[in-house]
Short mmCIF file of C-alpha atoms in Angstrom, two decimals:
data_model
loop_
_atom_site.label_atom_id
_atom_site.label_comp_id
_atom_site.label_asym_id
_atom_site.label_seq_id
_atom_site.Cartn_x
_atom_site.Cartn_y
_atom_site.Cartn_z
CA UNK A 246 0.00 0.00 0.00
CA UNK A 247 1.42 3.39 -1.04
CA UNK A 248 1.80 6.65 0.81
CA UNK A 249 -1.31 8.13 -0.82
CA UNK A 250 -3.56 5.28 0.34
CA UNK A 251 -2.17 5.48 3.89
CA UNK A 252 -2.78 9.21 4.00
CA UNK A 253 -6.37 8.72 2.85
CA UNK A 254 -6.90 6.21 5.68
CA UNK A 255 -5.36 8.53 8.26
CA UNK A 256 -7.47 11.38 6.97
CA UNK A 257 -10.66 9.56 7.99
CA UNK A 258 -9.34 9.25 11.56
CA UNK A 259 -8.77 13.01 11.77
CA UNK A 260 -12.14 14.03 10.33
CA UNK A 261 -14.04 16.23 12.76
CA UNK A 262 -11.09 16.51 15.16
CA UNK A 263 -9.22 19.63 16.25
CA UNK A 264 -6.04 18.81 14.34
CA UNK A 265 -7.85 18.00 11.09
CA UNK A 266 -6.82 21.28 9.37
CA UNK A 267 -3.14 20.62 10.11
CA UNK A 268 -3.32 17.08 8.73
CA UNK A 269 -5.28 18.20 5.67
CA UNK A 270 -2.62 20.82 4.95
CA UNK A 271 0.05 18.10 4.83
CA UNK A 272 -2.19 15.88 2.72
CA UNK A 273 -3.01 18.53 0.12
CA UNK A 274 0.64 19.66 0.03
CA UNK A 275 1.60 16.20 -1.23
CA UNK A 276 -1.52 15.29 -3.23
CA UNK A 277 -4.63 16.86 -4.70
CA UNK A 278 -7.69 16.84 -2.38
CA UNK A 279 -9.78 13.69 -2.79
CA UNK A 280 -12.98 15.74 -2.92
CA UNK A 281 -15.25 17.18 -5.60
CA UNK A 282 -18.01 19.75 -5.43
CA UNK A 283 -21.60 18.54 -5.81
CA UNK A 284 -23.56 21.70 -6.58
CA UNK A 285 -23.26 25.18 -8.03
CA UNK A 286 -21.49 26.42 -11.12
CA UNK A 287 -18.36 24.56 -12.20
CA UNK A 288 -15.39 25.95 -14.12
CA UNK A 289 -12.80 23.58 -15.52
CA UNK A 290 -9.34 25.12 -15.21
CA UNK A 291 -5.80 23.89 -14.67
CA UNK A 292 -4.94 26.56 -12.10
CA UNK A 293 -5.80 26.87 -8.44
CA UNK A 294 -4.39 28.80 -5.49
CA UNK A 295 -1.56 26.33 -4.92
CA UNK A 296 -0.47 26.38 -8.57
CA UNK A 297 -0.64 30.17 -8.63
CA UNK A 298 1.55 30.41 -5.53
CA UNK A 299 4.01 27.88 -6.95
CA UNK A 300 4.25 29.89 -10.18
CA UNK A 301 5.27 33.00 -8.26
CA UNK A 302 7.80 30.99 -6.24
CA UNK A 303 9.33 29.65 -9.46
CA UNK A 304 9.72 33.23 -10.65
CA UNK A 305 11.46 34.13 -7.37
CA UNK A 306 13.92 31.21 -7.21
CA UNK A 307 16.44 32.74 -9.68
CA UNK A 308 16.51 35.94 -7.60
CA UNK A 309 17.10 33.86 -4.45
CA UNK A 310 19.97 31.88 -5.99
CA UNK A 311 21.56 35.03 -7.42
CA UNK A 312 21.18 36.69 -4.02
CA UNK A 313 23.14 33.86 -2.41
CA UNK A 314 26.04 34.40 -4.80
CA UNK A 315 25.79 38.16 -4.29
CA UNK A 316 25.82 37.94 -0.49
CA UNK A 317 29.09 36.02 -0.64
CA UNK A 318 30.51 38.28 -3.35
CA UNK A 319 29.75 41.47 -1.41
CA UNK A 320 31.29 39.91 1.70
CA UNK A 321 34.58 39.05 0.03
CA UNK A 322 34.63 42.17 -2.14
CA UNK A 323 34.32 44.35 0.96
CA UNK A 324 37.42 42.63 2.31
CA UNK A 325 39.32 42.73 -1.00
CA UNK A 326 38.18 45.63 -3.20
CA UNK A 327 40.19 44.28 -6.15
CA UNK A 328 37.49 41.63 -6.68
CA UNK A 329 35.15 44.36 -7.97
CA UNK A 330 37.42 44.98 -10.95
CA UNK A 331 36.24 41.75 -12.62
CA UNK A 332 32.81 40.83 -11.19
CA UNK A 333 32.00 38.21 -13.84
CA UNK A 334 35.19 36.33 -13.02
CA UNK A 335 34.79 36.55 -9.25
CA UNK A 336 31.04 36.33 -8.78
CA UNK A 337 29.89 32.78 -9.55
CA UNK A 338 32.26 30.93 -7.23
CA UNK A 339 31.58 28.18 -4.74
CA UNK A 340 32.97 30.29 -1.87
CA UNK A 341 30.48 33.04 -2.65
CA UNK A 342 27.59 30.57 -2.88
CA UNK A 343 28.47 28.80 0.37
CA UNK A 344 28.77 32.11 2.20
CA UNK A 345 25.42 33.15 0.74
CA UNK A 346 23.78 29.87 1.75
CA UNK A 347 25.18 30.19 5.25
CA UNK A 348 23.71 33.70 5.47
CA UNK A 349 20.40 33.46 3.61
CA UNK A 350 19.12 29.91 4.21
CA UNK A 351 18.50 30.63 7.94
CA UNK A 352 16.32 33.58 6.85
CA UNK A 353 14.32 31.30 4.54
CA UNK A 354 13.96 28.59 7.22
CA UNK A 355 12.81 31.06 9.87
CA UNK A 356 10.45 32.75 7.42
CA UNK A 357 8.68 29.55 6.47
CA UNK A 358 8.92 27.88 9.87
CA UNK A 359 7.50 30.76 11.90
CA UNK A 360 4.97 31.90 9.28
CA UNK A 361 3.52 28.45 8.67
CA UNK A 362 3.42 27.76 12.41
CA UNK A 363 1.22 30.86 12.85
CA UNK A 364 -0.93 29.75 9.88
CA UNK A 365 -1.38 26.26 11.37
CA UNK A 366 -2.19 27.70 14.80
CA UNK A 367 -4.94 29.94 13.43
CA UNK A 368 -6.29 27.09 11.28
CA UNK A 369 -6.57 24.80 14.31
CA UNK A 370 -8.10 27.51 16.53
CA UNK A 371 -10.61 28.68 13.90
CA UNK A 372 -11.27 25.22 12.48
CA UNK A 373 -10.64 26.14 8.83
CA UNK A 374 -8.25 24.66 6.29
CA UNK A 375 -4.64 25.88 6.14
CA UNK A 376 -4.37 28.29 3.22
CA UNK A 377 -1.50 28.41 0.72
CA UNK A 378 -1.22 32.20 0.77
CA UNK A 379 1.92 32.21 2.92
CA UNK A 380 3.89 30.16 0.40
CA UNK A 381 4.79 33.29 -1.57
CA UNK A 382 5.09 35.54 1.50
CA UNK A 383 7.54 33.09 3.04
CA UNK A 384 9.77 33.35 -0.03
CA UNK A 385 9.43 37.13 -0.39
CA UNK A 386 10.41 38.00 3.17
CA UNK A 387 14.05 36.77 2.97
CA UNK A 388 14.41 38.59 -0.36
CA UNK A 389 13.47 42.03 0.99
CA UNK A 390 15.49 42.18 4.22
CA UNK A 391 19.20 42.80 4.85
CA UNK A 392 21.29 39.64 5.05
CA UNK A 393 22.48 40.43 8.58
CA UNK A 394 19.06 40.92 10.17
CA UNK A 395 18.99 39.02 13.51
CA UNK A 396 16.75 35.97 13.34
CA UNK A 397 14.85 36.88 16.50
CA UNK A 398 13.89 40.23 14.94
CA UNK A 399 12.71 38.44 11.82
CA UNK A 400 10.68 36.05 13.97
CA UNK A 401 8.90 38.88 15.81
CA UNK A 402 8.22 40.70 12.54
CA UNK A 403 6.81 37.61 10.82
CA UNK A 404 4.44 36.91 13.71
CA UNK A 405 3.28 40.53 13.61
CA UNK A 406 2.92 40.57 9.83
CA UNK A 407 0.96 37.32 9.55
CA UNK A 408 -1.35 38.09 12.47
CA UNK A 409 -1.93 41.82 11.88
CA UNK A 410 -1.43 41.87 8.13
CA UNK A 411 -3.58 38.88 7.26
CA UNK A 412 -5.22 36.74 9.94
CA UNK A 413 -7.13 39.55 11.66
CA UNK A 414 -8.81 40.28 8.33
CA UNK A 415 -9.89 36.67 7.84
CA UNK A 416 -6.86 35.03 6.21
CA UNK A 417 -5.77 34.61 2.60
CA UNK A 418 -7.92 36.54 0.16
CA UNK A 419 -9.30 38.89 2.83
CA UNK A 420 -6.22 40.95 3.75
CA UNK A 421 -6.05 44.57 2.64
CA UNK A 422 -2.27 44.84 3.09
CA UNK A 423 0.51 42.81 1.51
CA UNK A 424 1.75 40.58 4.39
CA UNK A 425 5.40 40.59 3.23
CA UNK A 426 5.45 44.39 3.09
CA UNK A 427 3.72 44.56 6.47
CA UNK A 428 6.61 42.52 7.86
CA UNK A 429 9.10 44.82 6.11
CA UNK A 430 7.39 47.93 7.46
CA UNK A 431 7.37 46.54 11.01
CA UNK A 432 11.11 45.85 10.82
CA UNK A 433 11.84 49.31 9.46
CA UNK A 434 9.87 51.21 12.09
CA UNK A 435 10.68 48.93 15.04
CA UNK A 436 14.37 48.36 14.27
CA UNK A 437 15.46 51.14 11.87
CA UNK A 438 19.20 50.82 12.55
CA UNK A 439 19.09 47.21 11.37
CA UNK A 440 17.27 48.06 8.16
CA UNK A 441 19.37 50.94 6.82
CA UNK A 442 22.90 52.24 7.00
CA UNK A 443 26.26 51.36 5.47
CA UNK A 444 26.95 48.04 7.22
CA UNK A 445 23.72 46.03 7.10
CA UNK A 446 24.10 44.86 3.50
CA UNK A 447 27.43 43.04 3.71
CA UNK A 448 27.47 39.97 5.93
CA UNK A 449 30.29 40.19 8.46
CA UNK A 450 32.58 42.05 6.07
CA UNK A 451 33.57 44.86 8.44
CA UNK A 452 34.32 42.57 11.37
CA UNK A 453 36.17 40.08 9.15
CA UNK A 454 38.30 42.83 7.58
CA UNK A 455 39.28 44.14 11.00
CA UNK A 456 40.37 40.65 12.03
CA UNK A 457 42.53 40.33 8.90
CA UNK A 458 44.03 43.78 9.49
CA UNK A 459 44.88 42.99 13.10
CA UNK A 460 42.08 45.02 14.58
CA UNK A 461 42.80 48.16 12.58
CA UNK A 462 39.93 50.54 11.93
CA UNK A 463 39.44 50.34 8.14
CA UNK A 464 37.15 53.21 7.18
CA UNK A 465 37.30 52.19 3.50
CA UNK A 466 35.31 49.03 4.15
CA UNK A 467 31.69 49.94 3.51
CA UNK A 468 28.50 48.36 2.28
CA UNK A 469 26.80 51.59 1.27
CA UNK A 470 24.04 51.16 -1.28
CA UNK A 471 23.77 53.20 -4.45
CA UNK A 472 20.74 55.07 -3.15
CA UNK A 473 22.61 55.90 0.04
CA UNK A 474 25.51 57.32 -1.96
CA UNK A 475 23.20 59.45 -4.13
CA UNK A 476 21.29 60.66 -1.06
CA UNK A 477 24.55 61.91 0.48
CA UNK A 478 25.73 63.48 -2.80
CA UNK A 479 28.65 61.05 -2.93
CA UNK A 480 30.28 59.50 -5.97
CA UNK A 481 28.81 56.12 -6.92
CA UNK A 482 31.44 53.41 -7.37
CA UNK A 483 29.26 51.04 -9.41
CA UNK A 484 28.76 51.04 -13.18
CA UNK A 485 25.42 50.86 -14.95
CA UNK A 486 26.28 47.30 -15.93
CA UNK A 487 26.83 46.39 -12.26
CA UNK A 488 23.47 47.95 -11.40
CA UNK A 489 21.61 46.08 -14.14
CA UNK A 490 23.15 42.66 -13.62
CA UNK A 491 23.14 42.97 -9.83
CA UNK A 492 26.78 43.08 -8.64
CA UNK A 493 25.85 45.64 -5.99
CA UNK A 494 24.88 45.69 -2.28
CA UNK A 495 21.19 45.57 -1.49
CA UNK A 496 18.36 43.35 -0.31
CA UNK A 497 18.75 39.72 -1.33
CA UNK A 498 16.28 39.70 -4.22
CA UNK A 499 16.34 43.28 -5.50
CA UNK A 500 19.80 43.60 -7.05
CA UNK A 501 19.62 41.69 -10.36
CA UNK A 502 17.30 43.67 -12.61
CA UNK A 503 17.86 41.17 -15.44
CA UNK A 504 16.44 38.29 -13.40
CA UNK A 505 13.55 40.45 -12.17
CA UNK A 506 12.64 41.28 -15.78
CA UNK A 507 12.78 37.58 -16.69
CA UNK A 508 10.56 36.82 -13.70
CA UNK A 509 8.13 39.55 -14.80
CA UNK A 510 7.87 38.07 -18.29
CA UNK A 511 7.27 34.63 -16.79
CA UNK A 512 4.47 35.93 -14.53
CA UNK A 513 2.87 37.84 -17.42
CA UNK A 514 3.12 34.81 -19.73
CA UNK A 515 1.45 32.57 -17.12
CA UNK A 516 -1.17 35.32 -16.49
CA UNK A 517 -0.36 35.34 -12.78
CA UNK A 518 1.07 38.87 -12.69
CA UNK A 519 -0.77 41.90 -14.08
CA UNK A 520 1.18 43.57 -16.89
CA UNK A 521 -0.98 46.67 -16.42
CA UNK A 522 0.22 47.14 -12.84
CA UNK A 523 3.86 46.43 -13.70
CA UNK A 524 3.89 48.79 -16.69
CA UNK A 525 1.96 51.60 -15.00
CA UNK A 526 4.23 51.42 -11.92
CA UNK A 527 7.31 51.86 -14.10
CA UNK A 528 5.64 54.69 -16.04
CA UNK A 529 4.76 56.46 -12.78
CA UNK A 530 8.36 56.17 -11.59
CA UNK A 531 9.69 57.52 -14.90
CA UNK A 532 7.27 60.49 -14.83
CA UNK A 533 8.29 61.43 -11.29
CA UNK A 534 11.95 61.06 -12.27
CA UNK A 535 11.39 63.36 -15.26
CA UNK A 536 9.76 65.95 -13.00
CA UNK A 537 12.79 66.00 -10.70
CA UNK A 538 15.19 66.13 -13.65
CA UNK A 539 13.20 69.12 -14.92
CA UNK A 540 13.57 70.82 -11.54
CA UNK A 541 17.34 70.35 -11.74
CA UNK A 542 17.47 71.60 -15.34
CA UNK A 543 15.51 74.71 -14.38
CA UNK A 544 18.09 75.48 -11.69
CA UNK A 545 15.55 75.59 -8.86
CA UNK A 546 17.70 73.36 -6.61
CA UNK A 547 21.31 74.14 -5.69
CA UNK A 548 24.00 71.47 -5.71
CA UNK A 549 24.46 71.94 -1.97
CA UNK A 550 20.87 70.85 -1.32
CA UNK A 551 20.39 67.49 0.39
CA UNK A 552 17.85 66.63 -2.31
CA UNK A 553 20.15 67.38 -5.24
CA UNK A 554 21.85 63.96 -5.49
CA UNK A 555 18.73 61.84 -6.04
CA UNK A 556 16.96 64.58 -8.04
CA UNK A 557 19.88 64.62 -10.44
CA UNK A 558 19.71 60.87 -11.14
CA UNK A 559 18.65 60.34 -14.79
CA UNK A 560 14.95 59.45 -14.72
CA UNK A 561 15.44 56.05 -16.37
CA UNK A 562 18.20 55.10 -13.91
CA UNK A 563 15.71 55.03 -11.06
CA UNK A 564 14.48 51.71 -12.48
CA UNK A 565 17.84 49.96 -12.08
CA UNK A 566 18.68 51.18 -8.58
CA UNK A 567 16.83 50.30 -5.42
CA UNK A 568 13.73 48.12 -5.14
CA UNK A 569 11.31 49.82 -7.51
CA UNK A 570 11.51 47.09 -10.17
CA UNK A 571 11.27 44.25 -7.64
CA UNK A 572 8.33 45.94 -5.94
CA UNK A 573 6.52 46.53 -9.24
CA UNK A 574 6.83 42.88 -10.31
CA UNK A 575 6.42 40.89 -7.11
CA UNK A 576 4.72 43.19 -4.60
CA UNK A 577 2.42 45.59 -6.41
CA UNK A 578 0.89 42.73 -8.43
CA UNK A 579 -0.41 40.90 -5.34
CA UNK A 580 -3.89 39.90 -6.60
CA UNK A 581 -5.49 40.29 -3.16
CA UNK A 582 -4.34 43.74 -2.07
CA UNK A 583 -4.11 45.37 -5.54
CA UNK A 584 -6.87 47.00 -7.56
CA UNK A 585 -9.15 44.57 -9.36
CA UNK A 586 -10.53 46.65 -12.25
CA UNK A 587 -8.46 47.21 -15.39
CA UNK A 588 -8.62 51.00 -15.20
CA UNK A 589 -8.01 50.80 -11.46
CA UNK A 590 -4.83 48.81 -12.08
CA UNK A 591 -3.46 51.59 -14.28
CA UNK A 592 -4.20 54.23 -11.63
CA UNK A 593 -3.00 52.02 -8.77
CA UNK A 594 0.32 51.17 -10.44
CA UNK A 595 1.01 54.71 -11.66
CA UNK A 596 0.56 56.15 -8.18
CA UNK A 597 2.84 53.49 -6.68
CA UNK A 598 5.67 54.41 -9.05
CA UNK A 599 5.04 58.15 -8.71
CA UNK A 600 4.97 58.11 -4.90
CA UNK A 601 7.94 55.69 -4.66
CA UNK A 602 10.32 58.09 -6.38
CA UNK A 603 8.90 61.03 -4.43
CA UNK A 604 9.65 59.29 -1.11
CA UNK A 605 13.04 58.17 -2.42
CA UNK A 606 14.08 61.77 -3.12
CA UNK A 607 12.52 63.56 -0.16
CA UNK A 608 13.62 61.07 2.50
CA UNK A 609 17.45 61.12 2.44
CA UNK A 610 17.59 59.25 5.75
CA UNK A 611 16.02 56.23 4.08
CA UNK A 612 16.07 56.72 0.31
CA UNK A 613 13.77 53.88 -0.69
CA UNK A 614 10.03 54.33 -0.60
CA UNK A 615 8.57 51.61 -2.76
CA UNK A 616 7.32 49.46 0.13
CA UNK A 617 5.66 52.45 1.78
CA UNK A 618 4.07 53.48 -1.53
CA UNK A 619 2.67 49.99 -2.14
CA UNK A 620 1.26 49.74 1.39
CA UNK A 621 -0.34 53.17 0.99
CA UNK A 622 -1.94 52.18 -2.30
CA UNK A 623 -3.06 48.83 -0.81
CA UNK A 624 -5.24 50.90 1.50
CA UNK A 625 -6.62 53.02 -1.36
CA UNK A 626 -7.08 50.18 -3.88
CA UNK A 627 -10.73 49.51 -2.87
CA UNK A 628 -11.47 53.23 -3.14
CA UNK A 629 -9.94 53.37 -6.63
CA UNK A 630 -12.04 50.40 -7.75
CA UNK A 631 -15.15 51.94 -6.21
CA UNK A 632 -14.85 55.14 -8.23
CA UNK A 633 -13.94 53.24 -11.39
CA UNK A 634 -17.11 51.15 -11.02
CA UNK A 635 -19.21 54.21 -10.22
CA UNK A 636 -17.86 55.90 -13.32
CA UNK A 637 -18.80 52.88 -15.45
CA UNK A 638 -22.30 52.82 -13.95
CA UNK A 639 -22.84 56.52 -14.69
CA UNK A 640 -21.66 56.12 -18.28
CA UNK A 641 -24.01 53.19 -18.81
CA UNK A 642 -26.91 55.14 -17.31
CA UNK A 643 -26.21 58.02 -19.71
CA UNK A 644 -26.17 55.64 -22.69
CA UNK A 645 -29.44 54.11 -21.49
CA UNK A 646 -31.08 57.56 -21.23
CA UNK A 647 -29.93 58.43 -24.77
CA UNK A 648 -31.40 55.20 -26.17
CA UNK A 649 -34.72 55.59 -24.37
CA UNK A 650 -35.07 59.31 -25.19
#
C-alpha cells in the first residue's frame, strides 16, 4: 500500500477533530484533495491557489539563488576591493555561494517555519483549512530584508505581519495589506538601525576585515548602497552594468534587474502577474523622475541641497537602482491587495511608481520608498475600484437615457 492510500486512511481518523486542518494541509501539500463539489457552477481550469503560488515561487527562485552568490561576493569584495574589478570572473564561485547559503538559508527557514506555524495555529483555533497564501510571502520575506538581520527580529516581525497583516482580516484573500510588506514595514519602524545604514548589507565584512588587518579601523570598508551614496551626494562606485546585472549591495532579491525582468515576463506569460500594474508602476516612476530632472534643469535646486543627489539621477536610472523594479513585479501585483478593475490597475500602479520616487528623493535618511508606496496604495485600492465602477455605472446610465429618449 502506497503513501497516498495510507494518508487517505489517516485522513478519515482526523475528520471532525481539532487537528484535522493541520493534517489536511500536509495531505493537500503532497496530493490533490480527494474531494469534488456537488452543486453550483463549475469551471474547468488547470490553475488553483496552490499552482498560482508555486508559479510566483518559481519566478522568485532565480533571484534567491543570485542573491546567495551576491551575499558572498559582497562579503569578500568588501574585504578585498580588487574583486570588484572583474565581477564576472569573481562572482559565480563556490565560496560566494556557500557564504550566501550560510547567510540566507536561515532567513528562509525562519520565514517559512514561523509563518507556517502561525498559519497552522490559526487554522486549528478557527477550524478552517490551512491556506496556501503564505507560500509566496515566506519566499518574499528573505528577499526584501538585509542579510544580517537578527533571526529573532525576523521572527517577531513575521508573527506581527501574519497576524496583523492577514489573519485579523480573515486570512488569505481577505487581507487589505501585503503581508510581506507589512513585515518589512514593522522591521523598518521597530528596528530602523538594522534596516538601513552602510553596514547592514554586507554579511560580516567589516568585522572580518578588521580581524585580517589585526584590529585596525578600516574606514574604507563599507556596504553603502547606491541610493545611500546618491542621497549623500557622494560618488557612486558602481557602473550601470553592475546595477543592471546585480553586482551591488542591497536586499537579497532586489539587485539583479535582469532576473527580475525575466521573472516579470514569466508571470505575465502565465497570467499570474498583471502587466498593467507592472507597466503603469514603471511609467509612474519615470514620470516622477522626469519631473525631478526638470527641476534640476531649471536650476531651482542648488547642488548643496540634500535633495540634489537623487533629483539629479537620470529618470530612467531610477528603475535599475533600489527596489522599484522588484516591488513593481512581485509586490504591487499581489492579486489580493491590488486593484481589481483594469482602469483601477493603471491608476494604482502609476501612483505606486510616482509616490515611490517622491519618497526616495525627499527622505534622504532612508532613500527607498517603494514598500511604503505599495502599502499606501493597498489601502486606497478599494477606493480606486469603487470610483472606477461608479464611473462605469454613470456612463451606462447616460447611454441608457440616450437610447430611451
